[in-house]
Coordinates of C-alpha atoms in Angstrom, one line a residue:
X1 CA 144.9 19.4 194.8
X2 CA 145.0 20.7 198.4
X3 CA 141.5 20.9 200.0
X4 CA 142.1 21.5 203.7
X5 CA 143.7 24.1 206.0
X6 CA 142.3 26.9 203.9
X7 CA 142.7 30.4 205.4
X8 CA 139.5 32.3 205.8
X9 CA 139.0 35.1 203.4
X10 CA 136.9 38.2 203.9
X11 CA 133.8 37.6 201.8
X12 CA 133.1 39.7 198.8
X13 CA 129.8 41.6 198.8
X14 CA 128.3 41.2 195.3
X15 CA 125.4 43.5 194.5
X16 CA 123.1 43.7 191.4
X17 CA 122.6 46.7 189.2
X18 CA 120.1 47.2 186.3
X19 CA 121.3 50.6 185.2
X20 CA 124.4 52.8 185.3
X21 CA 123.0 55.0 188.0
X22 CA 122.3 51.9 190.2
X23 CA 125.8 50.5 189.6
X24 CA 127.2 53.8 190.9
X25 CA 124.9 53.5 193.9
X26 CA 126.0 50.0 194.6
X27 CA 129.7 50.9 194.5
X28 CA 129.2 54.0 196.7
X29 CA 127.1 52.1 199.3
X30 CA 129.6 49.3 199.9
X31 CA 129.6 46.7 197.1
X32 CA 132.9 45.0 196.5
X33 CA 131.6 43.9 193.1
X34 CA 128.6 44.5 190.9
X35 CA 126.9 42.2 188.5
X36 CA 125.1 43.6 185.5
X37 CA 123.4 42.5 182.3
X38 CA 124.1 43.7 178.8
X39 CA 121.6 44.1 176.0
X40 CA 121.8 40.4 175.2
X41 CA 122.2 36.9 176.8
X42 CA 121.2 37.8 180.4
X43 CA 118.2 36.5 182.3
X44 CA 116.6 39.9 182.9
X45 CA 115.3 40.9 179.5
X46 CA 112.7 43.3 181.0
X47 CA 115.4 45.2 183.1
X48 CA 116.8 48.4 181.7
X49 CA 120.1 46.6 181.1
X50 CA 123.3 48.2 179.9
X51 CA 124.4 49.5 176.5
X52 CA 128.1 48.9 175.7
X53 CA 128.7 52.6 176.4
X54 CA 127.1 52.3 179.8
X55 CA 128.9 49.1 180.6
X56 CA 132.2 50.7 179.7
X57 CA 131.5 53.7 181.9
X58 CA 130.3 51.5 184.7
X59 CA 133.4 49.3 184.6
X60 CA 135.7 52.3 184.6
X61 CA 133.8 53.9 187.5
X62 CA 134.1 50.7 189.5
X63 CA 137.7 50.0 188.7
X64 CA 138.7 53.6 189.6
X65 CA 137.3 52.8 193.1
X66 CA 138.9 49.4 193.4
X67 CA 135.7 47.5 192.7
X68 CA 134.9 44.8 190.1
X69 CA 132.1 44.3 187.6
X70 CA 130.7 40.9 186.4
X71 CA 128.5 40.6 183.2
X72 CA 125.8 38.0 183.1
X73 CA 125.4 35.8 180.0
X74 CA 123.5 33.1 181.7
X75 CA 120.7 32.2 179.3
X76 CA 120.2 28.5 178.3
X77 CA 121.3 29.1 174.7
X78 CA 119.6 27.6 171.5
X79 CA 121.5 26.9 168.3
X80 CA 120.9 30.3 166.8
X81 CA 122.3 32.1 169.9
X82 CA 125.9 30.8 169.7
X83 CA 127.3 32.7 166.7
X84 CA 126.0 36.0 168.0
X85 CA 127.3 35.1 171.5
X86 CA 130.8 34.8 170.0
X87 CA 130.6 38.3 168.6
X88 CA 129.2 39.6 171.8
X89 CA 132.0 38.1 173.9
X90 CA 134.6 39.6 171.6
X91 CA 133.0 43.1 172.1
X92 CA 133.0 42.5 175.8
X93 CA 136.7 41.8 175.7
X94 CA 137.2 45.4 174.6
X95 CA 135.8 46.9 177.8
X96 CA 137.4 44.4 180.2
X97 CA 134.7 43.2 182.7
X98 CA 136.2 41.2 185.5
X99 CA 134.2 38.1 185.0
X100 CA 131.3 36.6 183.0
X101 CA 128.5 34.7 184.7
X102 CA 127.5 31.7 182.5
X103 CA 125.3 28.6 183.0
X104 CA 125.1 26.9 179.6
X105 CA 128.1 24.7 178.6
X106 CA 128.0 25.8 175.0
X107 CA 128.1 29.5 176.1
X108 CA 130.9 28.5 178.5
X109 CA 133.0 27.0 175.7
X110 CA 132.3 29.9 173.4
X111 CA 133.5 32.4 176.1
X112 CA 136.6 30.3 176.8
X113 CA 137.5 30.5 173.1
X114 CA 136.9 34.2 172.7
X115 CA 138.1 35.6 176.1
X116 CA 141.3 34.1 177.4
X117 CA 142.0 36.5 180.3
X118 CA 138.5 37.1 181.8
X119 CA 137.3 34.9 184.7
X120 CA 134.2 32.8 184.1
X121 CA 131.8 32.2 187.0
X122 CA 129.2 29.4 186.7
X123 CA 125.7 30.6 187.4
X124 CA 123.2 29.1 189.9
X125 CA 121.2 28.2 186.7
X126 CA 123.7 25.3 186.1
X127 CA 122.3 23.4 189.2
X128 CA 125.5 23.2 191.2
X129 CA 124.7 20.9 194.1
X130 CA 127.8 18.8 194.8
X131 CA 131.6 19.0 195.0
X132 CA 132.1 16.8 191.9
X133 CA 130.2 19.4 189.8
X134 CA 132.4 22.2 191.2
X135 CA 135.6 20.2 190.4
X136 CA 134.2 19.5 186.9
X137 CA 133.8 23.3 186.2
X138 CA 137.2 24.0 187.8
X139 CA 138.9 21.6 185.4
X140 CA 137.2 23.3 182.5
X141 CA 138.6 26.7 183.6
X142 CA 135.9 28.2 185.8
X143 CA 137.2 30.4 188.7
X144 CA 134.0 30.4 190.7
X145 CA 130.7 28.5 190.9
X146 CA 127.5 29.8 192.3
X147 CA 125.6 27.5 194.7
X148 CA 122.2 26.1 193.8
X149 CA 119.8 27.8 196.1
X150 CA 118.7 24.5 197.4
X151 CA 121.9 23.9 199.3
X152 CA 122.2 23.9 203.1
X153 CA 125.1 25.5 204.9
X154 CA 126.3 22.0 205.9
X155 CA 126.3 21.0 202.2
X156 CA 128.2 24.1 201.2
X157 CA 130.8 23.5 203.9
X158 CA 131.3 19.9 202.6
X159 CA 131.8 21.3 199.1
X160 CA 134.3 23.8 200.4
X161 CA 136.3 21.0 202.0
X162 CA 136.4 19.0 198.8
X163 CA 137.4 21.6 196.1
X164 CA 140.7 23.4 195.5
X165 CA 141.5 26.2 197.9
X166 CA 141.8 28.7 195.1
X167 CA 138.3 27.9 193.8
X168 CA 135.6 30.3 194.9
X169 CA 132.1 29.7 196.1
X170 CA 129.4 32.2 195.6
X171 CA 125.9 32.0 197.3
X172 CA 122.8 34.1 197.2
X173 CA 122.2 35.5 200.7
X174 CA 119.4 38.0 200.1
X175 CA 116.5 38.7 197.7
X176 CA 113.6 37.0 195.9
X177 CA 113.5 33.2 195.7
X178 CA 112.5 31.4 192.5
X179 CA 110.2 28.5 193.1
X180 CA 111.7 26.5 190.2
X181 CA 114.8 24.3 190.8
X182 CA 117.7 26.7 190.6
X183 CA 115.5 29.1 188.6
X184 CA 114.9 26.7 185.6
X185 CA 111.2 27.4 185.1
X186 CA 108.8 26.5 182.2
X187 CA 105.6 28.2 183.6
X188 CA 106.3 31.6 181.9
X189 CA 106.9 30.0 178.5
X190 CA 103.8 27.8 178.7
X191 CA 101.5 30.6 179.9
X192 CA 102.7 33.6 178.0
X193 CA 105.3 32.4 175.4
X194 CA 108.0 34.3 177.3
X195 CA 111.0 32.0 178.0
X196 CA 112.3 32.4 181.6
X197 CA 115.5 30.6 180.7
X198 CA 116.2 33.2 178.0
X199 CA 115.5 36.3 180.1
X200 CA 111.8 37.0 179.7
X201 CA 110.2 35.6 182.8
X202 CA 106.7 37.0 183.6
X203 CA 106.8 35.7 187.2
X204 CA 103.7 33.4 187.1
X205 CA 104.9 32.0 190.4
X206 CA 103.5 35.2 191.9
X207 CA 100.0 34.7 190.5
X208 CA 97.0 33.4 192.4
X209 CA 95.9 29.9 191.6
X210 CA 92.9 27.6 192.1
X211 CA 92.2 24.0 191.0
X212 CA 89.7 22.8 188.4
X213 CA 88.8 19.1 188.5
X214 CA 88.7 17.4 185.0
X215 CA 85.0 16.3 185.2
X216 CA 83.8 19.6 186.6
X217 CA 84.9 22.2 184.1
X218 CA 84.3 25.8 185.3
X219 CA 84.0 24.7 189.0
X220 CA 87.0 26.4 190.7
X221 CA 88.2 24.9 194.0
X222 CA 90.7 26.6 196.3
X223 CA 94.1 24.9 196.6
X224 CA 94.3 26.0 200.2
X225 CA 91.6 26.5 202.8
X226 CA 90.9 30.0 201.6
X227 CA 87.9 30.9 199.4
X228 CA 89.9 33.4 197.4
X229 CA 92.4 30.9 196.1
X230 CA 96.1 30.8 196.9
X231 CA 99.5 32.1 195.7
X232 CA 100.7 28.5 196.0
X233 CA 104.2 29.1 194.3
X234 CA 104.8 32.5 196.0
X235 CA 108.0 32.3 198.1
X236 CA 109.1 34.6 200.8
X237 CA 112.3 36.6 200.2
X238 CA 115.7 35.3 201.4
X239 CA 117.4 37.2 204.2
X240 CA 120.6 36.1 206.0
X241 CA 121.5 39.3 207.8
X242 CA 121.1 37.4 211.1
X243 CA 123.5 34.6 210.1
X244 CA 126.7 36.3 208.8
X245 CA 129.1 34.4 211.1
X246 CA 127.7 31.0 209.8
X247 CA 128.0 32.1 206.2
X248 CA 131.6 33.1 206.7
X249 CA 132.4 29.9 208.6
X250 CA 131.0 27.8 205.7
X251 CA 133.7 29.2 203.5
X252 CA 131.5 31.2 201.1
X253 CA 133.7 33.6 199.2
X254 CA 131.0 35.9 197.7
X255 CA 127.8 37.0 199.3
X256 CA 125.4 37.7 196.5
X257 CA 122.3 39.9 196.6
X258 CA 119.5 39.2 194.2
X259 CA 117.7 42.1 192.3
X260 CA 118.9 43.4 188.9
X261 CA 115.4 44.9 188.4
X262 CA 115.4 46.7 191.8
X263 CA 115.6 50.4 192.5
X264 CA 118.6 52.4 193.8
X265 CA 116.9 52.6 197.2
X266 CA 116.8 48.8 197.4
X267 CA 120.4 48.5 196.3
X268 CA 121.6 51.2 198.7
X269 CA 119.7 49.8 201.7
X270 CA 120.8 46.2 201.2
X271 CA 124.4 47.0 200.2
X272 CA 125.0 49.3 203.1
X273 CA 123.4 47.1 205.7
X274 CA 125.3 43.9 204.7
X275 CA 128.5 46.0 204.3
X276 CA 128.2 47.2 207.9
X277 CA 127.3 43.7 209.1
X278 CA 130.1 41.9 207.4
X279 CA 132.7 44.5 208.4
X280 CA 131.5 44.4 212.1
X281 CA 131.6 40.6 212.1
X282 CA 135.1 40.5 210.7
X283 CA 136.2 43.1 213.2
X284 CA 134.6 41.4 216.2
X285 CA 131.6 39.1 216.3
X286 CA 130.5 40.8 219.6
X287 CA 130.1 44.1 217.7
X288 CA 128.1 42.3 215.0
X289 CA 125.8 40.8 217.6
X290 CA 125.4 44.1 219.5
X291 CA 124.3 45.8 216.2
X292 CA 122.0 43.0 215.0
X293 CA 118.8 44.8 215.8
X294 CA 120.0 47.8 213.9
X295 CA 120.8 45.7 210.8
X296 CA 117.4 44.1 211.0
X297 CA 115.7 47.5 211.3
X298 CA 117.6 48.8 208.3
X299 CA 117.1 45.8 206.0
X300 CA 113.3 46.2 206.7
X301 CA 113.4 49.6 205.1
X302 CA 113.8 48.1 201.6
X303 CA 110.8 46.6 199.8
X304 CA 110.4 42.8 200.4
X305 CA 107.9 39.9 200.7
X306 CA 108.5 38.8 204.3
X307 CA 111.7 37.0 205.0
X308 CA 113.0 33.4 205.2
X309 CA 116.4 31.7 205.5
X310 CA 115.5 29.5 202.5
X311 CA 117.3 26.1 202.4
X312 CA 120.4 27.2 204.4
X313 CA 119.2 25.4 207.6
X314 CA 117.4 22.5 206.0
X315 CA 114.4 21.8 203.6
X316 CA 111.8 24.5 203.3
X317 CA 108.3 24.1 204.6
X318 CA 104.9 25.8 204.5
X319 CA 106.4 28.8 206.5
X320 CA 108.6 29.7 203.6
X321 CA 105.6 30.4 201.3
X322 CA 103.0 33.2 201.3
X323 CA 99.6 31.8 200.4
X324 CA 97.3 34.8 200.8
X325 CA 99.0 37.6 198.9
X326 CA 101.8 38.6 196.5
X327 CA 102.0 42.1 198.0
X328 CA 105.4 43.5 199.0
X329 CA 106.1 45.0 202.4
X330 CA 107.0 48.6 201.8
X331 CA 107.9 50.5 204.9
X332 CA 109.9 53.2 203.0
X333 CA 109.5 54.7 199.6
X334 CA 112.2 55.9 197.2
X335 CA 112.3 59.7 196.7
X336 CA 115.4 60.1 194.5
X337 CA 119.2 60.2 194.3
X338 CA 120.9 63.6 194.6
X339 CA 122.4 64.7 191.3
X340 CA 123.8 68.1 192.4
X341 CA 123.7 70.7 195.1
X342 CA 123.9 74.4 194.2
X343 CA 125.7 77.2 196.1
X344 CA 122.5 77.8 198.1
X345 CA 122.3 74.2 199.3
X346 CA 119.3 73.3 197.1
X347 CA 119.2 69.7 195.8
X348 CA 118.7 68.7 192.2
X349 CA 117.3 65.3 191.5
X350 CA 114.7 63.3 189.6
X351 CA 111.7 62.5 191.7
X352 CA 110.7 58.8 192.0
X353 CA 107.6 59.0 194.3
X354 CA 105.3 61.6 195.5
X355 CA 106.1 63.8 198.5
X356 CA 104.9 67.2 199.9
X357 CA 106.4 70.4 201.3
X358 CA 106.8 69.8 205.0
X359 CA 107.4 66.0 204.7
X360 CA 110.3 64.6 206.6
X361 CA 112.8 62.9 204.3
X362 CA 115.7 60.6 205.3
X363 CA 119.0 60.9 203.7
X364 CA 121.1 57.7 203.5
X365 CA 124.8 58.4 204.1
X366 CA 127.3 55.9 202.6
X367 CA 129.0 55.5 206.0
X368 CA 125.8 54.1 207.6
X369 CA 124.3 57.2 209.1
X370 CA 120.8 58.5 208.3
X371 CA 120.0 62.2 208.3
X372 CA 116.5 63.5 208.6
X373 CA 115.3 66.9 207.3
X374 CA 112.0 68.6 206.5
X375 CA 111.2 69.8 203.0
X376 CA 111.1 73.6 203.0
X377 CA 110.3 74.2 199.3
X378 CA 109.9 72.3 196.0
X379 CA 110.2 73.8 192.6
X380 CA 110.6 72.6 189.0
X381 CA 113.7 73.5 187.0
X382 CA 112.1 76.7 185.7
X383 CA 111.7 78.0 189.3
X384 CA 107.9 77.4 189.6
X385 CA 107.1 76.5 193.3
X386 CA 105.0 73.4 194.0
X387 CA 103.2 72.2 197.2
X388 CA 104.0 68.6 196.2
X389 CA 105.9 66.5 193.7
X390 CA 103.2 64.3 192.2
X391 CA 104.8 63.3 188.9
X392 CA 107.4 60.5 188.8
X393 CA 110.5 61.4 186.9
X394 CA 110.0 65.1 187.2
X395 CA 113.3 66.9 187.7
X396 CA 113.1 69.0 190.9
X397 CA 114.9 71.6 192.9
X398 CA 114.3 71.0 196.6
X399 CA 115.3 72.9 199.7
X400 CA 115.7 71.0 202.9
X401 CA 116.3 72.0 206.5
X402 CA 120.0 72.1 207.2
X403 CA 121.6 68.6 207.1
X404 CA 124.6 66.7 205.9
X405 CA 123.9 65.8 202.3
X406 CA 126.1 65.2 199.3
X407 CA 125.7 64.3 195.6
X408 CA 125.0 60.6 195.2
X409 CA 123.1 60.3 198.5
X410 CA 119.9 58.3 198.3
X411 CA 116.7 59.9 199.7
X412 CA 113.8 57.9 201.1
X413 CA 110.7 58.6 203.2
X414 CA 108.7 56.6 205.6
X415 CA 105.6 55.2 203.9
X416 CA 102.4 56.9 205.0

């Protein structure tokens, strides 16, 4: 196997989607590939997830635009999962996703048996922390392995130099961080009976904790110097927008965004920002550095829990945790995604959050521009005018000041 003198490849931008509409948003806003979960065997049981019909439509939509779709099947399977998994994989073969993301060796072998021509990528859940593990999965037929989130850039570079050139490395570069080692957590199962490793996590790492000493039942003591208790397991969110050159230099083939339960606004914001940053960096690193403050401003318009660089530059410390709150930072709110525009220029969309006549909305263009326009009128689909749009999921007809807007554009508004 040849390990050295590998030519640099432009990294893939891999973006999550929890529904068909969000998949289309990801593709339109710059993703090279999208990863999704079906109705079984993924680790986001509480997400909307995709029916087979929606998966088929999403795969066709992506392929028509030169993009790829990966399907997660990354649960840690029990005995009674395997027979059904075989049937599930056979059905997946009929709609031709580009890859499966798998962590469990039994699921891996089942997929290899049922799907000869579809790539298999090994999930971060498999705890992939060294080059020998990568070579192990390569010899079994994996095309790509996802880094454990505990790896530094130096460790990833070392792995890159000790695996086959054709083998691909994928790494999370943005999104929520799980406090458990590579996401393998038992807290949810113990507290609520919902198995995180089978897709039902209730996120107890985001809860507030205090300590009770064994001989003093009922006497609650704070874990941290704070009388309200502490969110001791509550990690900041990963963000590597300021370190694109280092990620490329490390030999990472796929830059992965976390968030299959996130909104279209999150996906559009993060996908577009990283797309622009990656393209600028590949064109000329000076352009990337010149635009860095713009990227940081844009990435701050999605919902997040403060930012950290995780383990990329060494072990985490107290500054990577949030002890006093589990609240998101929300500078902008999601208003909706344009479905249609009539001959009079009025927009049709399903409203996601409240806004009023006279509010200034921001339209996110797929090329990176933002257009601002005031709301002139709001009406329901029967033509009844409203001063505001107070009911989520209400279908609306909205007239804006003259601006450049197209079907598929995501609309947001600065939080008040």
